[in-house]
Short mmCIF file of C-alpha atoms in Angstrom, two decimals:
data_model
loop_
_atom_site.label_atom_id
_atom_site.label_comp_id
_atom_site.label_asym_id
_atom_site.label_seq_id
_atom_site.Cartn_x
_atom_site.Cartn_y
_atom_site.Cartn_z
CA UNK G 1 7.19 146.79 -159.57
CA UNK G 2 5.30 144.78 -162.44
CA UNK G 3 3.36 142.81 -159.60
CA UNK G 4 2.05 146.16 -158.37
CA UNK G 5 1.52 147.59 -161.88
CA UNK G 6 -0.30 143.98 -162.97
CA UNK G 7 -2.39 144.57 -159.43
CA UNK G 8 -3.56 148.22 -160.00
CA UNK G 9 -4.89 147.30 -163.32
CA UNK G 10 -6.68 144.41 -162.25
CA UNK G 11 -8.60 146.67 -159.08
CA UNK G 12 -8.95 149.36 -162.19
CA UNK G 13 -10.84 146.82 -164.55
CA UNK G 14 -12.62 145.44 -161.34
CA UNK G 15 -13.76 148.84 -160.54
CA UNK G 16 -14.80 149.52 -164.15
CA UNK G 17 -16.58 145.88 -164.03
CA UNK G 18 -18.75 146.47 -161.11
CA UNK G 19 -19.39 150.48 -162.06
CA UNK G 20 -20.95 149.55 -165.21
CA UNK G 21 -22.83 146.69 -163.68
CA UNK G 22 -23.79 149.60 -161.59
CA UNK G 23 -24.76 152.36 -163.79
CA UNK G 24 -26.24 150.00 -166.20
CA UNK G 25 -29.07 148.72 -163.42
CA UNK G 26 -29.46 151.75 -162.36
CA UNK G 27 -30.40 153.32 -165.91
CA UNK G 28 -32.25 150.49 -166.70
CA UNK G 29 -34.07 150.91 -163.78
CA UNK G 30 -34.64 154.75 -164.76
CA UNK G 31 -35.55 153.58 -167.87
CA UNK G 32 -38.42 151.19 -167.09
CA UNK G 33 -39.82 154.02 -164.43
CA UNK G 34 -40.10 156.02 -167.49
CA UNK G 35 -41.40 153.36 -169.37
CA UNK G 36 -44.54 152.89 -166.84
CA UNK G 37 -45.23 156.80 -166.08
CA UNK G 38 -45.34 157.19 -169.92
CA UNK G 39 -47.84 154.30 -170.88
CA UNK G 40 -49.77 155.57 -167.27
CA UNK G 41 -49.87 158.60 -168.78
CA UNK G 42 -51.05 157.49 -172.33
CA UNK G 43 -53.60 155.77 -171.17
CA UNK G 44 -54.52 158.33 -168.84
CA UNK G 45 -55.09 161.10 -172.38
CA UNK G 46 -55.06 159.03 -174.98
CA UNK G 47 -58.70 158.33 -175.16
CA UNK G 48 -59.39 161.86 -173.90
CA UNK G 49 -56.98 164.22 -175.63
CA UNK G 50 -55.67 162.90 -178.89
CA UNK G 51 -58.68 159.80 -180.39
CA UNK G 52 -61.37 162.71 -179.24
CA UNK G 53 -61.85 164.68 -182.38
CA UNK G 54 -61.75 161.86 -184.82
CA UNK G 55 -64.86 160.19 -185.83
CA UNK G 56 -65.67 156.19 -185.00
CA UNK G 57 -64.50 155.35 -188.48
CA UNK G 58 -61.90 156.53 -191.05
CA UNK G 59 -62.56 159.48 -193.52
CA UNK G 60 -60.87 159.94 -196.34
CA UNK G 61 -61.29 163.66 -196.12
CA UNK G 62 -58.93 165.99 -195.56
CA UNK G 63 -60.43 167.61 -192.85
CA UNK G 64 -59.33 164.58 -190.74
CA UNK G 65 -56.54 163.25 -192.56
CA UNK G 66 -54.04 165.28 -190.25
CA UNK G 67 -55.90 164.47 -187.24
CA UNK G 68 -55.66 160.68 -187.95
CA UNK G 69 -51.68 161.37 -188.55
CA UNK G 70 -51.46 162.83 -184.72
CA UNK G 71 -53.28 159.60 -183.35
CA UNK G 72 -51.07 157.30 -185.26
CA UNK G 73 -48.18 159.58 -183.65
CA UNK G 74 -49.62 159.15 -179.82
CA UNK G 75 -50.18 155.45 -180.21
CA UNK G 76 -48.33 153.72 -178.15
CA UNK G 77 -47.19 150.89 -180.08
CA UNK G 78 -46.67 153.09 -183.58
CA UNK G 79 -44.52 151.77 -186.71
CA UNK G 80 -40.92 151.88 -186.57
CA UNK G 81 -39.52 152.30 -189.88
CA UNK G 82 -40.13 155.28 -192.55
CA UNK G 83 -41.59 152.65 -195.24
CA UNK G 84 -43.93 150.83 -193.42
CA UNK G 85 -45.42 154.71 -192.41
CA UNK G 86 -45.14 156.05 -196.48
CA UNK G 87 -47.00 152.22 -196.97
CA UNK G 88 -49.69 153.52 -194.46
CA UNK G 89 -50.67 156.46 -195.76
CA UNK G 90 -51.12 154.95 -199.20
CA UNK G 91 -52.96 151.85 -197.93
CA UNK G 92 -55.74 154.03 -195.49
CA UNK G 93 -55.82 157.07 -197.55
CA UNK G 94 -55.12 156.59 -201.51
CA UNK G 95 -57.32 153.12 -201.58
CA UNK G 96 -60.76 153.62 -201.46
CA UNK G 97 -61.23 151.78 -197.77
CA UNK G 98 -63.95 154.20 -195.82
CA UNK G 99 -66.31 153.51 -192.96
CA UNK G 100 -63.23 151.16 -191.32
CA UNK G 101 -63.61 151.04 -187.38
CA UNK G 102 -60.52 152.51 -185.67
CA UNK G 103 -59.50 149.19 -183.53
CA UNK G 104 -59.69 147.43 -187.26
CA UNK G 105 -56.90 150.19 -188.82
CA UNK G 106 -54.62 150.22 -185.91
CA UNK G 107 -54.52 146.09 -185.93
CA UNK G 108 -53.79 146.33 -189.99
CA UNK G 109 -51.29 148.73 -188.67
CA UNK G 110 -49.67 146.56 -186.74
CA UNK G 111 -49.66 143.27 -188.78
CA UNK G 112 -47.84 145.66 -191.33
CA UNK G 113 -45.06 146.85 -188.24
CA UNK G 114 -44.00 143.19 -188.26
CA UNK G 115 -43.44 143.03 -191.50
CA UNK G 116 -39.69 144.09 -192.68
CA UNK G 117 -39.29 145.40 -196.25
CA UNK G 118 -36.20 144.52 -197.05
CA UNK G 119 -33.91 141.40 -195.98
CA UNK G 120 -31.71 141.63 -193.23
CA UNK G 121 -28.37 140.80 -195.01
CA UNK G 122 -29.13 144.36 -197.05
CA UNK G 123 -29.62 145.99 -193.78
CA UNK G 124 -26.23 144.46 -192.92
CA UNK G 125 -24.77 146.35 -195.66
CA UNK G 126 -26.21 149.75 -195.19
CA UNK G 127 -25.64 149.65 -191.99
CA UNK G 128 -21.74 148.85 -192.81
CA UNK G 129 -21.90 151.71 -195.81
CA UNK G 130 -23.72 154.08 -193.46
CA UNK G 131 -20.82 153.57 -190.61
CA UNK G 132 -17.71 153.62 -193.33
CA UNK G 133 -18.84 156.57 -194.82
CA UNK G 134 -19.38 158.55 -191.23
CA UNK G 135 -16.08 157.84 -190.62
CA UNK G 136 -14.89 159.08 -194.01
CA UNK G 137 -16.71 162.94 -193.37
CA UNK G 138 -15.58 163.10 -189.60
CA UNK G 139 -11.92 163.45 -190.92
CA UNK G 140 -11.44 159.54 -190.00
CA UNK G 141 -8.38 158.22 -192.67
CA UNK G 142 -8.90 154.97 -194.69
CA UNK G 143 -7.54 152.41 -191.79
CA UNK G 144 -9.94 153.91 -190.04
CA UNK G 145 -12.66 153.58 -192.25
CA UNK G 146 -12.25 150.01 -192.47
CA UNK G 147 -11.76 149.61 -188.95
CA UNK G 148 -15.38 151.19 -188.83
CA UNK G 149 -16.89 149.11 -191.03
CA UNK G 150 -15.60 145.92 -189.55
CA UNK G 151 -16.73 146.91 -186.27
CA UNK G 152 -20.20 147.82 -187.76
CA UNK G 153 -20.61 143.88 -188.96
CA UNK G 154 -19.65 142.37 -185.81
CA UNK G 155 -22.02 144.87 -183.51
CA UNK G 156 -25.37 144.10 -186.48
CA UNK G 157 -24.67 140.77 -186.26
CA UNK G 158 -24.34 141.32 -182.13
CA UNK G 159 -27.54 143.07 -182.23
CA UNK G 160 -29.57 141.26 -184.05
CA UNK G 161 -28.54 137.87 -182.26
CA UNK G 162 -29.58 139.40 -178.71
CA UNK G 163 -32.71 141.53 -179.83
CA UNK G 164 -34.08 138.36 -180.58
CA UNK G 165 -33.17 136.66 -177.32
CA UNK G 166 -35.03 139.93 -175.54
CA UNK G 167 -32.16 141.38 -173.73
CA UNK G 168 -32.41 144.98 -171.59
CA UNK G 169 -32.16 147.58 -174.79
CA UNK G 170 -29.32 149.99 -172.16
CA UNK G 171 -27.60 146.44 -171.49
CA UNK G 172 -27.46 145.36 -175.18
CA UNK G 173 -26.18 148.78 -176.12
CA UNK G 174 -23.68 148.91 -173.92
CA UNK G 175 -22.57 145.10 -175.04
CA UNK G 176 -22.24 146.28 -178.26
CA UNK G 177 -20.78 149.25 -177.92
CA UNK G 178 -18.00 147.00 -175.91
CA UNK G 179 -17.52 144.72 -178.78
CA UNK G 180 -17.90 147.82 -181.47
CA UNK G 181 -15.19 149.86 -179.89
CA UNK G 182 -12.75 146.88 -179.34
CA UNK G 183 -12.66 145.83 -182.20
CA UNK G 184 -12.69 149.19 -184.00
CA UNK G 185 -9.20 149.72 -182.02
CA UNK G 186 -7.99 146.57 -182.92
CA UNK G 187 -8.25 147.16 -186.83
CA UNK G 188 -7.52 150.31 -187.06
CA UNK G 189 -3.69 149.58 -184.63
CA UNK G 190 -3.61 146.80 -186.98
CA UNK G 191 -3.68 149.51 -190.11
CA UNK G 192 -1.83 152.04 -188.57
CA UNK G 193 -5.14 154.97 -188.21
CA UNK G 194 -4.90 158.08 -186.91
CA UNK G 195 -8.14 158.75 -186.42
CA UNK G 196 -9.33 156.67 -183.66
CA UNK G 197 -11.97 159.22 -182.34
CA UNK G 198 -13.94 159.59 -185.55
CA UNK G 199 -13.45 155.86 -186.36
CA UNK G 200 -15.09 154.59 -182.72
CA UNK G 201 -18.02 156.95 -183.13
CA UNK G 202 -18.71 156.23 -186.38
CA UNK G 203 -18.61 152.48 -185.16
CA UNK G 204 -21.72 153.32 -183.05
CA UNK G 205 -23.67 155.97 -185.37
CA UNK G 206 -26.02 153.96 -186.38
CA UNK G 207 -26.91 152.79 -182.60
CA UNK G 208 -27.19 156.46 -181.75
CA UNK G 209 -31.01 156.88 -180.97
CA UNK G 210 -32.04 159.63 -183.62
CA UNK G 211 -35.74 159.22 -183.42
CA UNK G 212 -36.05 159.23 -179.64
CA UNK G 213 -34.41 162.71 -179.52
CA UNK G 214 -36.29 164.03 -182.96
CA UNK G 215 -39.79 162.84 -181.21
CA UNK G 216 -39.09 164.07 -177.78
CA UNK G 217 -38.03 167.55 -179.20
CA UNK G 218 -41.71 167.51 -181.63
CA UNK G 219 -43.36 166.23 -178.33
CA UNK G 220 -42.66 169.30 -176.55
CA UNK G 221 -43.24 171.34 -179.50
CA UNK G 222 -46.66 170.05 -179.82
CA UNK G 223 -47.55 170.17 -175.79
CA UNK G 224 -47.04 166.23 -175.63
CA UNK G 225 -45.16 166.76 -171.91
CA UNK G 226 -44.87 163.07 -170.65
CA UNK G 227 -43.97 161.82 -173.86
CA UNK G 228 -41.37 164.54 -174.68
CA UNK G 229 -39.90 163.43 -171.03
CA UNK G 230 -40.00 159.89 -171.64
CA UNK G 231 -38.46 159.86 -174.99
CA UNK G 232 -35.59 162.58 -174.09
CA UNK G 233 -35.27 160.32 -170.48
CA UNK G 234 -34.92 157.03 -173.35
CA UNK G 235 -32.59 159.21 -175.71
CA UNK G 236 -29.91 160.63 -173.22
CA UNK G 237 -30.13 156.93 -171.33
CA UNK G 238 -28.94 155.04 -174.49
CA UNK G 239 -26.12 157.73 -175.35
CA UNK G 240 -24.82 157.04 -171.70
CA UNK G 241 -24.95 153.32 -172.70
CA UNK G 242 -23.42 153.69 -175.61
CA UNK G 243 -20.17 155.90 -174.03
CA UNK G 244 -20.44 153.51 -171.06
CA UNK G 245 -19.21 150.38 -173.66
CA UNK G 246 -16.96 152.59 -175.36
CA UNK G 247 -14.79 153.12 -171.86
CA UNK G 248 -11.92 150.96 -172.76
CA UNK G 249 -11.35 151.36 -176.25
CA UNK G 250 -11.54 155.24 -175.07
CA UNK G 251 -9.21 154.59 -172.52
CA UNK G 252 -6.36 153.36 -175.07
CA UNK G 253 -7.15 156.72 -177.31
CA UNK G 254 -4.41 159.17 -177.33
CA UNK G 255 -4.72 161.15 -180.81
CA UNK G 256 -7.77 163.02 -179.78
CA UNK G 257 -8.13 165.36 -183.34
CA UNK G 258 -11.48 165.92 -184.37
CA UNK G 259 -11.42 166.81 -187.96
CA UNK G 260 -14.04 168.54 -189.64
CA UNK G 261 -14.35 168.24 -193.70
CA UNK G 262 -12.02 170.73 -195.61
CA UNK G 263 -12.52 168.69 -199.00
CA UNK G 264 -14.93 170.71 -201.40
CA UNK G 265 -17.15 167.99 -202.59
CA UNK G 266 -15.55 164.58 -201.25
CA UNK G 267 -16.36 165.23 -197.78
CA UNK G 268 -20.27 165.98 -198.81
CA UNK G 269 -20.33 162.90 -200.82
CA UNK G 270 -19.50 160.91 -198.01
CA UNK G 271 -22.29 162.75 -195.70
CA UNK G 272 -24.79 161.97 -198.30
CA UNK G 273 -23.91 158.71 -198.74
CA UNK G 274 -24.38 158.09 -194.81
CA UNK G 275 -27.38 159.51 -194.97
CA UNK G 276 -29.06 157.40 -197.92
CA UNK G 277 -27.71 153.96 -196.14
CA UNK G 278 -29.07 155.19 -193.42
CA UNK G 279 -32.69 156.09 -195.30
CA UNK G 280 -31.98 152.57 -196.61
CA UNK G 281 -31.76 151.35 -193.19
CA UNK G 282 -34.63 152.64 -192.41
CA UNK G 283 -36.73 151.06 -195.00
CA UNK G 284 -37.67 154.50 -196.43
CA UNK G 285 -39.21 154.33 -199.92
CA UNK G 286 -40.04 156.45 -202.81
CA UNK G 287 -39.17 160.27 -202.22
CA UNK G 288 -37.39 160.12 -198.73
CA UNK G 289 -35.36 157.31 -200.19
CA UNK G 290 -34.66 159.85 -203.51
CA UNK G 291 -34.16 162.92 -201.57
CA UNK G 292 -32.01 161.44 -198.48
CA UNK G 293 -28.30 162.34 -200.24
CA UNK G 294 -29.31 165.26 -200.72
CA UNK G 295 -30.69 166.44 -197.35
CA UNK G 296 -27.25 164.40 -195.73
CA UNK G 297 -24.94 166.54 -198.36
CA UNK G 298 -26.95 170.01 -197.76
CA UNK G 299 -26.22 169.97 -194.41
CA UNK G 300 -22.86 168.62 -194.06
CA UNK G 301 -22.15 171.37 -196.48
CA UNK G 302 -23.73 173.94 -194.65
CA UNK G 303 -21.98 173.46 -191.40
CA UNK G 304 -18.65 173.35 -193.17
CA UNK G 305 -19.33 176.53 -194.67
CA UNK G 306 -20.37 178.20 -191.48
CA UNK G 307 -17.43 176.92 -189.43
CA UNK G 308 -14.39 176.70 -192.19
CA UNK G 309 -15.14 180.18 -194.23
CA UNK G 310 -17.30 182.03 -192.17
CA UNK G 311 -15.74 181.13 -188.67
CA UNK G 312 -18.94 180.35 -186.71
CA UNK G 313 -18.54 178.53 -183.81
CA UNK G 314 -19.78 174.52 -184.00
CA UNK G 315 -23.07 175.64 -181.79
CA UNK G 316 -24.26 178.10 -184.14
CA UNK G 317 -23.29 176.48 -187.31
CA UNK G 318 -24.63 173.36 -186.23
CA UNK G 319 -28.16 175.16 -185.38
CA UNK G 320 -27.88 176.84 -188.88
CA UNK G 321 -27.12 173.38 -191.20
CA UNK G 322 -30.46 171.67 -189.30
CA UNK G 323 -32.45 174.64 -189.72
CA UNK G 324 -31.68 174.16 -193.44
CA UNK G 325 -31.91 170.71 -193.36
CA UNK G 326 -35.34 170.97 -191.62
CA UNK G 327 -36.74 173.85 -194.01
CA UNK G 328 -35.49 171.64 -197.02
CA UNK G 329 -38.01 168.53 -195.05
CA UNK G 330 -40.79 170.86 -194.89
CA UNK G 331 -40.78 171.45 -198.42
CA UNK G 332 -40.43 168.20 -199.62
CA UNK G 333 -42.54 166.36 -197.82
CA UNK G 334 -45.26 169.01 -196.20
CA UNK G 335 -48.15 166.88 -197.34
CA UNK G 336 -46.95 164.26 -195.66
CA UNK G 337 -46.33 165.01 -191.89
CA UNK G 338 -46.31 161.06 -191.20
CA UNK G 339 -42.46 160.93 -192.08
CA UNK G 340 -41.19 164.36 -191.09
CA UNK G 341 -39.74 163.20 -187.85
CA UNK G 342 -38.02 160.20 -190.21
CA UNK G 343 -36.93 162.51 -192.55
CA UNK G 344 -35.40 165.10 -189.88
CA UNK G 345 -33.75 161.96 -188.14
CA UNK G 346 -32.18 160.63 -191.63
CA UNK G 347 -31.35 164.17 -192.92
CA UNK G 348 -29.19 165.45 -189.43
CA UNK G 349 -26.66 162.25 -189.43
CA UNK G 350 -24.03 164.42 -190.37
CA UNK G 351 -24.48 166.89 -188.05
CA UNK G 352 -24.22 164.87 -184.91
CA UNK G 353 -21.63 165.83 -183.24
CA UNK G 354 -20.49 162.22 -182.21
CA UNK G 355 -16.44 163.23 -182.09
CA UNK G 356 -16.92 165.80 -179.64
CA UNK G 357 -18.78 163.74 -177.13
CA UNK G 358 -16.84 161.25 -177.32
CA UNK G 359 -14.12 163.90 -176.62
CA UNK G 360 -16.02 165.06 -173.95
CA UNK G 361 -16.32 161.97 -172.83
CA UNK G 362 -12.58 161.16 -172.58
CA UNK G 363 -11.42 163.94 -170.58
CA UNK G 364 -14.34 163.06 -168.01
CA UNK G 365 -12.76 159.76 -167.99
CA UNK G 366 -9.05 161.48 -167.53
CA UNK G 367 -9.96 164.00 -164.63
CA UNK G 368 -11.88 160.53 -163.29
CA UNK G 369 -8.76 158.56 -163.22
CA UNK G 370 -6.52 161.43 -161.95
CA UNK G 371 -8.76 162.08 -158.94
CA UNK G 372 -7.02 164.51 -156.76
CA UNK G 373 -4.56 165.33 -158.80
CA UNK G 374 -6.78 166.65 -161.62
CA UNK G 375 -5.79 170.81 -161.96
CA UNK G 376 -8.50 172.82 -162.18
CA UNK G 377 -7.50 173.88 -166.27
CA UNK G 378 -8.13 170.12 -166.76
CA UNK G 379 -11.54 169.82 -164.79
CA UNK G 380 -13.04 173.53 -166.59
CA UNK G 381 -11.78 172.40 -169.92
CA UNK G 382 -13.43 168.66 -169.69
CA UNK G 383 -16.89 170.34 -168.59
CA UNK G 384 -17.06 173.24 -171.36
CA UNK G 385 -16.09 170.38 -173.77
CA UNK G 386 -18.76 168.41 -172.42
CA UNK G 387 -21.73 171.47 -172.15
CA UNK G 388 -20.71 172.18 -175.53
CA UNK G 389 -21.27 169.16 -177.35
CA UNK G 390 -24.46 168.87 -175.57
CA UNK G 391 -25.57 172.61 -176.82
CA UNK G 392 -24.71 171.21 -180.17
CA UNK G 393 -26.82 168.19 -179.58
CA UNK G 394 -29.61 170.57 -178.48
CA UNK G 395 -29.23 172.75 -181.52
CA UNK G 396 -29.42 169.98 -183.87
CA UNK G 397 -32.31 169.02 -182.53
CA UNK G 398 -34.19 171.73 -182.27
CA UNK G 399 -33.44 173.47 -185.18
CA UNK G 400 -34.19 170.52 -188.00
CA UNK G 401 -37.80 170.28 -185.71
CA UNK G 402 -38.33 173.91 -186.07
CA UNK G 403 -39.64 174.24 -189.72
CA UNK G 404 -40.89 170.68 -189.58
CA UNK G 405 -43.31 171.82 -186.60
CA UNK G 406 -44.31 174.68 -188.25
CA UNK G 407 -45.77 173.18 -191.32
CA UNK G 408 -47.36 170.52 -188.70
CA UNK G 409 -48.97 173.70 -187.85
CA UNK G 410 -50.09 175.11 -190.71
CA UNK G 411 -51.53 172.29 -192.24
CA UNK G 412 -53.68 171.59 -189.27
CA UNK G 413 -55.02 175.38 -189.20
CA UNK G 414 -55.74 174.80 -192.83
CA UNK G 415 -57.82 171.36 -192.96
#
């Protein structure tokens, strides 16, 4: 009997080996398609579409101040990091630097890309703050929280020692996922949690790819079609990656409560706090840096409010708390439409709804496993779990791009 047992679990973990080799080539695959349509297309209308009404040098005017904001947007090789683009805007447009050819800007712009602001040890520890504090506001209890943030060390340090070496970005996230989740599980056994669920997502949170989805949603908004595709392709690709490395830490889940904050003002504290190591993270300067608590507690907040007192269900509330979050970006930063899509990324961390996918995720993995003998109760349960934490991630999205958008609008009818 414990020779067969020992033998089905070795053709299981076979079968899990050679499906995510599987999947894995075949989204990276996807991915790179994606990849080439996208810069085909770019090529295609950048030239045409979005460099046409801007002069052969920079202005400092107004009048094309916004314009020169939607090329840096469309190019295809734009900054990364919320600092660099606030260091940007005061470098080309607060210095006195007129009559500069466009190929001259967009090289500065790029010498200044490669340049990090911060050192990577304090990236380290935002990153660690950012994932201990996630846990903290998802309901997770203190093993769990420190289960979180050692599994957020060893998947930076993971990260950053394969970025370097050039690995496949679907491949490396779904290594470090691996490594995240196991070791998550392992701490948190070790301290007795509770919480698994909201301790393995918040292992991964910061890994979740924020600005693919916020861009791809703005993209649309703005009639950007191919890019909108190719970032929601590159957004929905990684969050399969990620689940795919969480698989067997999932599969040694059984508590599967999702808590949702109850505590009057710890709870927000802990959203803000994830959402200013994550500005950190970020490199974000100045205002966005000031401002990011805030916009992480507001809408934490919010969506307790909405769910706990008013008894809204998570789709609704969740559309509500980024519609606030994004009308609170708009007016804060409306003269600068560089960052909005930073800010709107930074300001919705606590409103992902990470737990429930990862839910979502599990009983996909159950009915999997039980094949045949899945009931039907199980099998419609697991896929309205699943639609509805992709509504939510839907909502989030588009309502924190909504107000952001519309000031994009207005200040381009104005100048």
């Amino acid at each position: 009997m414990t020779e067969s047992h020992q033998s089905d679990g070795d053709k299981i973990l076979d079968i899990y080996l050679q499906l995510s080799v599987l999947l894995t080539s075949i989204g990276a695959t996807a991915y790179e398609v994606t990849i080439c349509l996208s810069k085909l297309s770019s090529v295609i209308t950048f030239p045409l579409v979005h460099l046409s009404p801007l002069p052969n040098t920079i202005s400092l005017s107004l009048k094309y101040k916004s314009k020169f904001y939607t090329a840096i947007a469309r190019f295809e090789q734009q900054p990364t990091n919320a600092g660099l683009l606030t260091h940007i805007e005061k470098k080309f447009f607060t210095v006195q630097k007129t009559n500069q050819p466009l190929s001259t800007v967009f090289q500065q712009i790029m010498q200044l890309s490669q340049q990090p602001l911060r050192p990577w040890l304090c990236a380290l520890a935002a990153c660690i703050i950012q994932c201990f504090a996630t846990c903290r506001f998802f309901g997770g209890d203190w093993a769990a929280s420190f289960g979180t943030a050692g599994a957020a060390f060893i998947s930076f340090i993971t990260f950053r020692y394969f970025e370097k070496n050039k690995l496949n970005l679907l491949l490396l996230d779904s290594v470090v996922a691996f490594l995240s989740g196991i070791v998550a599980i392992l701490i948190g056994s070790a301290l007795l949690s509770q919480t698994p669920l909201a301790m393995l997502f918040a292992s991964i949170i910061w890994l979740v790819p924020g600005m693919a989805m916020m861009n791809s949603f703005s993209d649309l908004f703005h009639g950007f079609i191919s890019s909108a595709l190719h970032n929601f392709a590159k957004a929905w690709m990684i969050i399969f990656s990620l689940l795919l490395g969480l698989i067997p830490a999932l599969m040694q889940v059984t508590n599967l409560t999702v808590a949702l904050a109850i505590s009057p003002w710890q709870d927000w504290f802990w959203a803000g706090l994830a959402s200013l190591a994550c500005a950190y993270r970020f490199e974000a300067i100045g205002k966005l840096l000031l401002s990011s608590f805030f916009l992480g507690a507001i809408g934490h907040g919010l969506r307790a409010v909405w769910i706990l007192q008013l008894g809204y269900d998570p789709v609704t509330a969740t559309f509500i708390a980024a519609l606030g979050v994004g009308i609170a970006i708009a007016i804060i930063f409306w003269h600068n439409p560089l960052i909005l899509a930073y800010a709107a990324t930074i300001g919705i961390i606590p409103l992902v709804p990470g737990a429930a996918l990862l839910r979502a995720f599990h009983d996909l993995l159950h009915i999997a496993q039980q094949g045949t003998y899945a009931t039907s109760l199980e099998i419609t349960q697991g896929i309205s779990i699943s639609l509805q934490a992709i509504t939510e991630v839907i909502a989030l999205a588009v309502g924190s791009i909504l107000p952001t958008t519309f000031f994009r609008w207005l200040i381009r009818f104005k100048y």
